[in-house]
Amino acid sequence: MAKSKEIPDKVQKELQAYDPLVQRLLFNRNIQTSVEAEVFLNPDFEKRYDPYLMPDMEKAVVRIFEAVESKEKIVVYTDYDCDGIPGAVIMNDFLKKVGCETFEIYIPHRHNEGYGLNMEAVEKFSKEDVGLLITVDLGITAVSEVAQAEVYGIDVIVTDHHEPPEDLPKAYAIVNPKIGEYPDQMLCGSGVAFKLVEAFLQKYREYYDVPTGWEKWLLDMVGLATLSDMVPLIDENRIFAHFGLMVMKKNKRLGMQKLFSNLRMNPRNLVEEDLTFSVAPRINAASRMAEPINAFELLSATDEVIASEKAKFLTNLNDERKKLVAQYMKKAKSVLKERQKRDVIVIGDTTWQAGVLGLIAGKLSDEHKCPVFVWGGGDGDLKGSCRSDGSANLVELMNGLPEDSLIGYGGHEMAGGFSISKKQVHLFEDKIVSVYEKIKKEVSEVSVTDVDAHLTLREINRETVKSLNMLAPYGVGNPKPIFMFDDVEILSAKDFGKQKNHLEIIFTQDEVNKKAVAFFKTVDDYKLEPGQKRSFIGAVEESFFAGRYEIRLKVIDII
């Protein structure tokens, strides 16, 4: 639906306290009353929901209390991504705060153990006399693993946010916002862990002498996970993202201090994109390229030396990851150049490392506007990742395959993982294309009707930025506003970056010049020449690069 339709008089009257641009942005987000606008623009920490609205919360809290008091061995078992690892830090800080000295954080190895709770780990815990196992960001589908833990006498509290299957694990307690009537079902895994901590402190704060409001210091981790895990930034998630950024700007964590220093980033100027594009990739690099525990040790560090070492290590790992991705992308592009274009791309190499396959799939899907399945090697069976452009639900796609096509698979509409035998991999593209043809749907690209408003270059100023910042943080469910700039002249255009794969343009209009950047685009892609008049769709950004403030434009498309 076009965003540029007229704002009704009734809505304009309701939103009259705000400038016309803010009115337009609110209306485009279906916010039409002064009350809705107030709630959205001024997130209130006290408007969180009662954690006890989640089924089994009471049971989980009491069981943790019993385990802490009786000094039982507790294992917190978390996912290895930038939702699970901040969740591990939340649980670590909380258990230390209530004086628990008998707990361990366990993060499975992405390549050796794979995603989720696994039998080998459960067996290991049984030999170590573990009495309570708490999962974070996983476990909702671990029916047999939870059953085995119970056989060994280990109580399991599953905290997860993923879609519950029909047959739930027979855990001691399951805390999941998607079960029951919890008002915001779209929390991330760390968000659920935070609700568990909130619930515990509601009941036992005075007993453990935990200061009122102490848990707010955990919001930096909740905010990092909420922004990284691509959950909708509305309702309780908006509160978590907003206050999470606020806490992170106070920069109390040693590990984050060192990471910001490595990134030459001033935390006071932190915006959501700094977390999603700079911090999260370094956290994820730990599991993609090495051991995920390194990221946990960075975020939970209380020692300057360890914090510095881990920040440097993860930055170097991320640089290695970038090189690997560039190398694989080069190979993929060269292979695809020689092949006939099909509706679904399946590509891989037995030498490709599994940890970066999702990144390759995402980049190729963005570039080719189709679902992409990328597989990689190692000994035995092949592992793979897939990403969709929105034209097909990946789980539906894989569900539609003949039974012998894949060894295993999982995921959701836009992203997933799979394993496949070497014998089957060369037949896979034909099979997946055949299923795709039956279930594909149309995907509309960004068009003129999708823009939030038409702006001139003169309107790109601090006042406009101030208006835009009122609606931040942006992300899923609250997309960054995009604007149409009509008939602007190109003053200059040049490619930049080590590989000359990014584009910098200086636009001019009515004696106002503005710099714009387009990532992974070149002068040739848009056939640009100085003196041309073009219209473009773009977003407005603040840049603090090298300590210099600048308002710039990010190009989405040039018409």
XYZ file of C-alpha atoms in Angstrom:
559
model
C 0.000 0.000 0.000
C 1.271 3.470 -0.837
C 2.620 5.325 2.163
C 2.099 8.753 0.636
C -1.701 8.846 0.926
C -3.282 11.905 2.518
C -3.345 12.061 6.321
C -7.019 12.419 7.363
C -7.944 15.685 9.158
C -8.935 13.752 12.285
C -5.469 12.156 12.501
C -3.696 15.461 11.787
C -5.611 17.011 14.672
C -4.620 14.131 16.987
C -0.942 14.486 16.000
C -0.806 18.291 15.827
C 1.776 18.486 18.646
C 4.381 17.077 16.216
C 6.017 18.588 13.153
C 4.673 17.516 9.709
C 7.484 15.005 9.081
C 6.927 13.239 12.415
C 3.164 13.239 11.752
C 3.773 11.574 8.394
C 6.129 8.947 9.868
C 3.708 8.136 12.695
C 0.777 7.833 10.282
C 2.817 5.550 8.015
C 3.366 3.307 11.053
C -0.383 3.203 11.716
C -0.079 5.449 14.784
C -3.118 7.709 14.608
C -3.895 9.067 18.071
C -2.021 11.283 20.506
C -2.041 8.453 23.082
C -0.507 5.958 20.619
C 2.086 8.576 19.608
C 3.043 9.255 23.227
C 3.495 5.524 23.948
C 5.576 5.014 20.797
C 7.775 8.127 21.002
C 8.401 7.963 24.745
C 8.904 4.319 25.761
C 8.104 3.875 29.454
C 10.087 1.237 31.333
C 7.198 0.784 33.756
C 4.917 -0.352 30.911
C 6.556 -3.781 30.793
C 4.306 -6.804 31.210
C 4.133 -8.931 34.343
C 6.578 -11.826 33.766
C 4.219 -14.135 35.678
C 1.802 -13.951 32.734
C 4.057 -16.572 31.125
C 2.981 -20.110 32.062
C 5.428 -21.997 34.310
C 7.216 -18.792 35.376
C 6.354 -19.309 39.063
C 7.496 -22.925 38.888
C 10.792 -21.943 37.197
C 11.555 -19.176 39.700
C 10.916 -21.359 42.763
C 13.054 -24.170 41.314
C 15.977 -21.780 40.704
C 15.622 -20.470 44.277
C 15.762 -24.043 45.630
C 18.833 -24.841 43.508
C 20.677 -21.703 44.631
C 19.825 -22.299 48.293
C 20.815 -25.978 48.274
C 23.978 -25.239 46.270
C 22.963 -27.622 43.492
C 25.114 -27.665 40.372
C 23.335 -25.495 37.751
C 24.169 -25.382 34.043
C 22.952 -22.487 31.885
C 22.953 -23.810 28.314
C 22.627 -21.084 25.668
C 22.689 -20.677 21.910
C 25.957 -19.520 20.307
C 24.618 -16.437 18.476
C 24.146 -12.779 19.393
C 20.902 -13.595 21.183
C 22.040 -16.627 23.160
C 25.401 -15.182 24.249
C 23.976 -11.933 25.711
C 21.416 -14.225 27.403
C 24.304 -16.160 28.946
C 25.719 -12.877 30.292
C 22.314 -11.928 31.762
C 22.078 -15.267 33.593
C 25.740 -15.100 34.671
C 25.354 -11.613 36.167
C 22.078 -12.560 37.856
C 23.307 -15.820 39.431
C 26.445 -14.110 40.723
C 24.309 -11.303 42.165
C 22.262 -13.777 44.227
C 25.453 -15.423 45.497
C 25.302 -18.618 43.457
C 28.773 -20.181 43.153
C 27.755 -23.557 41.736
C 26.760 -22.691 38.187
C 28.420 -23.078 34.802
C 27.722 -21.392 31.463
C 27.722 -23.903 28.603
C 27.648 -22.734 24.972
C 27.756 -25.533 22.371
C 30.319 -25.473 19.573
C 28.623 -24.477 16.308
C 30.530 -26.988 14.136
C 31.212 -29.897 16.515
C 27.886 -29.944 18.362
C 25.512 -27.917 16.207
C 22.465 -25.942 17.284
C 20.440 -26.829 20.348
C 20.592 -29.174 23.288
C 22.502 -32.353 22.431
C 22.655 -35.833 23.979
C 26.445 -35.824 24.483
C 26.217 -32.647 26.564
C 23.302 -34.036 28.607
C 25.319 -37.189 29.321
C 28.329 -35.075 30.341
C 26.149 -33.078 32.785
C 24.820 -36.299 34.341
C 28.395 -37.380 35.151
C 29.054 -33.988 36.753
C 26.074 -34.256 39.149
C 24.181 -31.362 37.569
C 20.798 -30.925 39.276
C 19.300 -28.114 37.205
C 19.703 -27.266 33.526
C 18.401 -23.881 32.297
C 18.296 -23.279 28.546
C 18.391 -19.838 26.924
C 17.235 -19.221 23.333
C 16.807 -22.931 22.619
C 15.248 -26.142 23.885
C 11.617 -25.847 22.791
C 12.049 -28.705 20.282
C 14.490 -30.794 22.381
C 11.955 -33.502 23.296
C 14.334 -36.481 23.497
C 17.236 -34.528 25.045
C 15.005 -33.145 27.822
C 13.537 -36.619 28.416
C 17.068 -38.040 28.746
C 18.044 -35.299 31.201
C 15.016 -36.147 33.358
C 16.026 -39.855 33.272
C 19.421 -38.762 34.658
C 17.655 -36.829 37.426
C 18.363 -33.392 35.952
C 15.466 -30.926 36.076
C 15.259 -28.809 32.915
C 13.875 -25.275 32.703
C 13.468 -24.378 29.036
C 13.515 -20.647 28.278
C 13.042 -20.052 24.564
C 11.224 -17.780 22.128
C 11.040 -20.044 19.093
C 7.784 -21.497 17.762
C 6.578 -24.297 20.082
C 5.973 -27.636 18.314
C 2.806 -29.674 18.889
C 4.691 -32.068 21.163
C 6.477 -30.047 23.817
C 9.445 -31.381 25.809
C 8.408 -32.781 29.196
C 10.583 -30.264 31.017
C 10.252 -29.233 34.662
C 9.148 -25.805 33.380
C 8.842 -24.140 29.968
C 9.043 -20.347 29.823
C 8.126 -19.151 26.334
C 6.068 -16.035 25.442
C 4.496 -17.941 22.533
C 2.798 -20.349 24.963
C -0.266 -19.014 26.745
C -1.543 -15.454 26.772
C 1.609 -13.355 27.231
C 0.836 -9.976 25.550
C 4.101 -9.688 23.547
C 4.897 -13.019 21.925
C 7.810 -11.665 19.869
C 10.519 -11.349 22.553
C 14.000 -12.614 21.685
C 15.752 -15.320 23.727
C 17.609 -12.812 25.907
C 14.342 -10.949 26.441
C 12.824 -14.140 27.872
C 15.897 -14.652 30.103
C 15.481 -11.079 31.375
C 11.805 -11.742 32.183
C 12.923 -14.783 34.201
C 15.350 -12.596 36.174
C 12.628 -9.959 36.667
C 10.236 -12.598 37.980
C 12.854 -14.019 40.367
C 13.664 -10.576 41.769
C 9.987 -9.699 42.191
C 9.743 -12.657 44.552
C 13.168 -12.788 46.225
C 14.765 -9.329 45.882
C 14.695 -8.555 49.606
C 15.844 -12.040 50.583
C 19.024 -11.607 48.498
C 19.311 -7.878 49.239
C 19.409 -6.964 45.518
C 19.002 -3.168 45.121
C 15.802 -1.969 43.452
C 16.457 -1.411 39.760
C 19.738 -3.387 39.683
C 18.397 -5.491 36.801
C 18.269 -2.386 34.564
C 22.037 -2.793 34.113
C 21.268 -6.029 32.245
C 19.323 -4.114 29.599
C 22.445 -3.463 27.508
C 22.547 -7.204 26.799
C 18.772 -7.397 26.224
C 18.990 -4.454 23.814
C 21.956 -5.942 21.935
C 20.115 -9.250 21.497
C 16.776 -7.621 20.602
C 18.384 -5.558 17.848
C 20.594 -8.407 16.606
C 17.920 -11.097 16.503
C 15.650 -9.125 14.163
C 12.524 -9.304 16.330
C 9.865 -6.590 15.772
C 10.772 -3.354 17.571
C 7.299 -2.707 18.880
C 5.627 -3.173 22.250
C 7.968 -4.593 24.944
C 10.815 -5.061 22.444
C 10.790 -1.317 21.748
C 11.194 -0.696 25.484
C 14.110 -3.156 25.606
C 15.835 -1.703 22.525
C 15.351 1.913 23.682
C 16.588 1.408 27.249
C 19.197 -1.119 26.154
C 20.861 1.542 24.002
C 20.587 4.003 26.887
C 22.391 1.608 29.265
C 25.011 0.753 26.646
C 25.798 4.454 26.184
C 26.746 4.551 29.890
C 29.402 1.981 28.934
C 29.820 0.116 32.230
C 30.981 -3.213 30.774
C 34.746 -3.574 30.402
C 34.448 -5.806 27.350
C 32.187 -3.351 25.544
C 34.532 -0.475 26.463
C 37.441 -2.305 24.819
C 35.358 -3.294 21.792
C 34.158 0.291 21.270
C 37.766 1.435 21.584
C 38.857 -1.059 18.888
C 36.032 0.163 16.668
C 36.969 3.812 17.323
C 33.395 4.322 18.381
C 32.172 6.780 20.992
C 29.402 4.973 22.928
C 27.661 8.298 23.603
C 26.841 8.475 19.876
C 25.687 4.869 19.683
C 22.797 4.033 17.337
C 21.125 0.714 16.581
C 23.106 0.198 13.357
C 26.385 0.302 15.325
C 25.213 -2.771 17.192
C 23.786 -4.674 14.227
C 26.623 -3.895 11.774
C 29.683 -3.577 14.036
C 29.183 -5.233 17.432
C 26.953 -8.229 16.554
C 29.230 -9.516 13.736
C 32.148 -9.622 16.192
C 30.075 -11.537 18.747
C 28.914 -13.952 16.032
C 32.473 -14.324 14.684
C 33.346 -16.270 17.849
C 31.087 -19.210 16.938
C 31.544 -18.902 13.172
C 35.347 -18.967 13.280
C 36.361 -20.340 16.708
C 34.801 -21.024 20.146
C 31.621 -19.105 21.154
C 32.806 -18.898 24.770
C 35.236 -16.159 23.650
C 32.309 -13.793 23.031
C 30.810 -14.616 26.434
C 34.183 -13.986 28.095
C 34.382 -10.576 26.385
C 30.897 -9.456 27.451
C 31.223 -10.759 31.020
C 34.857 -9.691 31.584
C 35.723 -7.988 34.876
C 39.469 -7.916 34.200
C 41.016 -5.215 31.960
C 43.599 -7.556 30.430
C 41.066 -10.272 29.547
C 38.650 -7.665 28.148
C 41.385 -6.168 25.933
C 42.593 -9.579 24.744
C 39.091 -10.794 23.894
C 38.114 -7.563 22.100
C 41.255 -7.768 19.973
C 40.774 -11.499 19.349
C 37.157 -11.080 18.183
C 38.061 -8.111 15.979
C 40.803 -10.187 14.315
C 38.411 -13.143 13.964
C 35.860 -10.883 12.311
C 38.505 -9.625 9.875
C 39.300 -13.262 9.018
C 35.582 -13.911 8.585
C 35.298 -10.975 6.160
C 38.229 -12.271 4.091
C 36.698 -15.727 3.975
C 33.313 -14.350 2.892
C 34.961 -12.205 0.182
C 36.891 -15.248 -1.075
C 33.767 -17.462 -1.171
C 31.681 -14.706 -2.779
C 34.265 -14.280 -5.533
C 34.153 -18.016 -6.243
C 30.334 -18.098 -6.112
C 29.996 -15.186 -8.533
C 32.404 -16.757 -10.988
C 30.511 -20.093 -10.864
C 27.115 -18.402 -11.256
C 28.362 -16.379 -14.230
C 28.894 -19.645 -16.116
C 25.531 -21.127 -15.126
C 22.023 -20.557 -16.392
C 19.971 -18.402 -13.967
C 17.341 -20.420 -12.114
C 14.516 -19.485 -9.712
C 16.448 -20.886 -6.736
C 20.237 -20.855 -6.432
C 22.002 -23.872 -4.936
C 25.766 -23.481 -4.691
C 28.602 -24.755 -2.542
C 32.060 -26.190 -2.230
C 33.417 -28.973 -0.040
C 36.145 -26.604 1.222
C 33.742 -23.903 2.426
C 33.470 -23.476 6.221
C 29.963 -24.012 7.605
C 30.105 -20.987 9.936
C 29.914 -18.392 7.154
C 27.510 -20.104 4.739
C 24.522 -18.093 6.011
C 26.345 -14.852 5.220
C 27.050 -16.045 1.664
C 23.423 -17.133 1.217
C 22.185 -13.753 2.470
C 24.433 -11.753 0.163
C 23.567 -13.864 -2.896
C 19.845 -13.692 -2.096
C 20.010 -9.883 -1.834
C 21.918 -9.696 -5.108
C 19.896 -12.187 -7.177
C 16.487 -11.574 -5.542
C 15.704 -15.260 -5.065
C 16.010 -17.995 -2.408
C 19.579 -19.270 -2.045
C 20.895 -22.536 -0.560
C 24.639 -22.682 0.149
C 26.395 -25.872 1.258
C 29.868 -26.481 2.615
C 32.171 -29.289 3.453
C 34.103 -31.131 5.972
C 34.199 -34.860 6.521
C 31.054 -36.870 5.970
C 27.774 -35.122 5.264
C 27.518 -31.544 4.043
C 26.036 -28.681 6.051
C 24.182 -25.755 4.558
C 22.402 -22.463 5.160
C 19.574 -20.880 3.230
C 18.093 -17.406 2.934
C 14.925 -16.228 1.184
C 14.084 -13.009 -0.642
C 10.493 -13.345 0.613
C 9.221 -15.144 -2.489
C 8.975 -18.466 -0.616
C 8.870 -19.721 2.956
C 12.063 -21.761 3.343
C 10.554 -24.270 5.766
C 7.657 -24.847 3.339
C 10.185 -25.259 0.528
C 12.146 -27.896 2.414
C 8.951 -29.580 3.688
C 7.911 -30.048 0.050
C 11.013 -32.034 -0.928
C 11.006 -35.831 -1.375
C 11.871 -37.505 1.935
C 15.368 -38.649 0.985
C 16.513 -35.187 -0.189
C 17.858 -33.877 3.122
C 19.258 -35.495 6.251
C 17.816 -32.741 8.423
C 16.664 -29.125 8.282
C 15.103 -26.321 10.300
C 14.569 -22.586 10.450
C 11.809 -20.148 9.624
C 10.380 -18.256 6.658
C 13.461 -16.212 5.748
C 16.434 -18.188 7.104
C 17.291 -21.800 7.766
C 19.861 -24.555 7.916
C 20.092 -28.034 6.472
C 22.343 -31.065 6.153
C 22.618 -33.147 2.994
C 24.602 -36.154 1.789
C 27.266 -35.748 -0.887
C 25.271 -38.209 -2.995
C 22.168 -35.996 -2.955
C 23.708 -32.531 -3.287
C 23.967 -32.497 -7.089
C 20.280 -33.437 -7.470
C 19.185 -30.823 -4.943
C 18.760 -27.771 -7.203
C 16.352 -29.536 -9.588
C 14.270 -30.767 -6.654
C 14.098 -27.424 -4.832
C 13.282 -25.477 -8.033
C 10.427 -27.900 -8.691
C 8.935 -27.263 -5.210
C 9.516 -23.501 -5.551
C 7.455 -23.311 -8.741
C 4.439 -24.639 -6.820
C 4.629 -22.307 -3.798
C 6.325 -19.087 -4.958
C 4.692 -15.723 -4.346
C 5.276 -12.264 -5.784
C 7.754 -9.975 -4.019
C 7.451 -6.248 -4.542
C 10.662 -4.258 -4.571
C 11.035 -0.809 -3.002
C 9.174 1.575 -5.263
C 8.202 5.226 -5.326
C 4.957 4.398 -3.491
C 6.878 2.901 -0.543
C 8.703 6.087 0.416
C 7.755 7.874 3.620
C 7.968 11.348 2.108
C 9.546 13.475 -0.636
C 12.408 15.676 0.619
C 14.774 18.221 -0.902
C 18.502 18.322 -0.165
C 17.956 21.585 1.749
C 15.735 19.694 4.191
C 18.597 17.368 5.134
C 19.633 19.210 8.283
C 19.834 18.773 12.050
C 16.138 19.563 12.512
C 15.170 16.705 10.202
C 17.627 14.372 11.945
C 16.138 15.382 15.308
C 12.662 14.480 14.009
C 13.903 11.130 12.693
C 15.655 10.310 15.978
C 12.337 10.673 17.813
C 11.159 7.407 16.228
C 14.400 5.446 16.744
C 15.516 2.755 17.360
C 14.664 1.404 13.929
C 14.532 -2.196 12.807
C 12.021 -4.930 12.042
C 8.483 -3.624 12.644
C 9.726 -0.021 12.687
C 11.691 0.325 9.445
C 14.116 3.173 8.908
C 12.282 5.935 6.993
C 13.086 6.173 3.300
C 12.643 9.273 1.182
C 12.377 10.247 -2.462
C 14.686 13.003 -3.705
C 13.462 14.309 -7.072
C 15.607 15.740 -9.884
C 18.932 16.184 -8.140
C 22.110 16.787 -10.105
C 25.159 14.551 -9.836
C 28.195 16.680 -9.050
C 30.595 13.736 -8.777
C 30.538 9.958 -8.387
C 33.373 7.589 -7.488
C 33.901 4.042 -6.290
C 35.659 3.565 -2.939
C 36.769 0.846 -0.513
C 39.626 -1.658 -0.730
C 37.879 -3.530 -3.522
C 36.255 -0.412 -5.003
C 32.856 -2.021 -4.456
C 31.121 0.925 -2.739
C 29.913 4.172 -4.266
C 30.171 7.793 -3.093
C 28.097 10.464 -4.838
C 27.904 14.208 -4.296
C 24.404 15.414 -5.195
C 23.542 19.087 -5.697
C 20.191 20.887 -5.720
C 19.472 24.615 -5.364
C 23.090 25.311 -4.357
C 23.004 22.663 -1.606
C 25.515 19.784 -1.871
C 25.071 16.497 -0.005
C 27.212 13.381 0.172
C 25.543 10.012 -0.389
C 26.888 6.468 -0.191
C 25.671 3.228 -1.754
C 27.262 0.049 -0.377
C 28.090 -2.820 -2.746
C 27.196 -0.643 -5.741
C 29.423 1.050 -8.330
C 29.305 3.974 -10.782
C 28.722 1.447 -13.583
C 25.758 -0.167 -11.807
C 23.803 3.083 -12.048
C 25.535 4.442 -15.211
C 26.277 7.734 -13.466
C 27.861 10.796 -15.043
C 28.492 14.282 -13.608
C 25.838 16.745 -14.740
C 23.070 14.142 -14.964
C 19.782 14.878 -13.201
C 18.421 11.794 -11.450
C 15.911 10.983 -8.725
C 16.853 8.613 -5.939
C 15.410 6.804 -2.948
C 17.485 6.984 0.218
C 17.708 7.154 3.997
C 19.197 9.907 6.166
C 22.104 8.947 8.441
C 24.356 10.577 11.009
C 28.032 9.688 10.743
C 30.585 10.199 13.529
C 33.477 8.631 11.617
C 36.923 9.597 12.991
C 35.249 11.973 15.457
C 33.771 14.162 12.698
C 30.003 14.714 12.637
C 28.287 14.556 9.285
C 24.743 14.097 7.987
C 24.813 11.909 4.901
C 22.435 10.001 2.669
C 22.391 6.263 2.113
C 21.238 5.397 -1.403
C 18.706 2.582 -1.781
C 17.992 3.057 -5.492
C 18.638 5.571 -8.254
C 15.936 6.088 -10.850
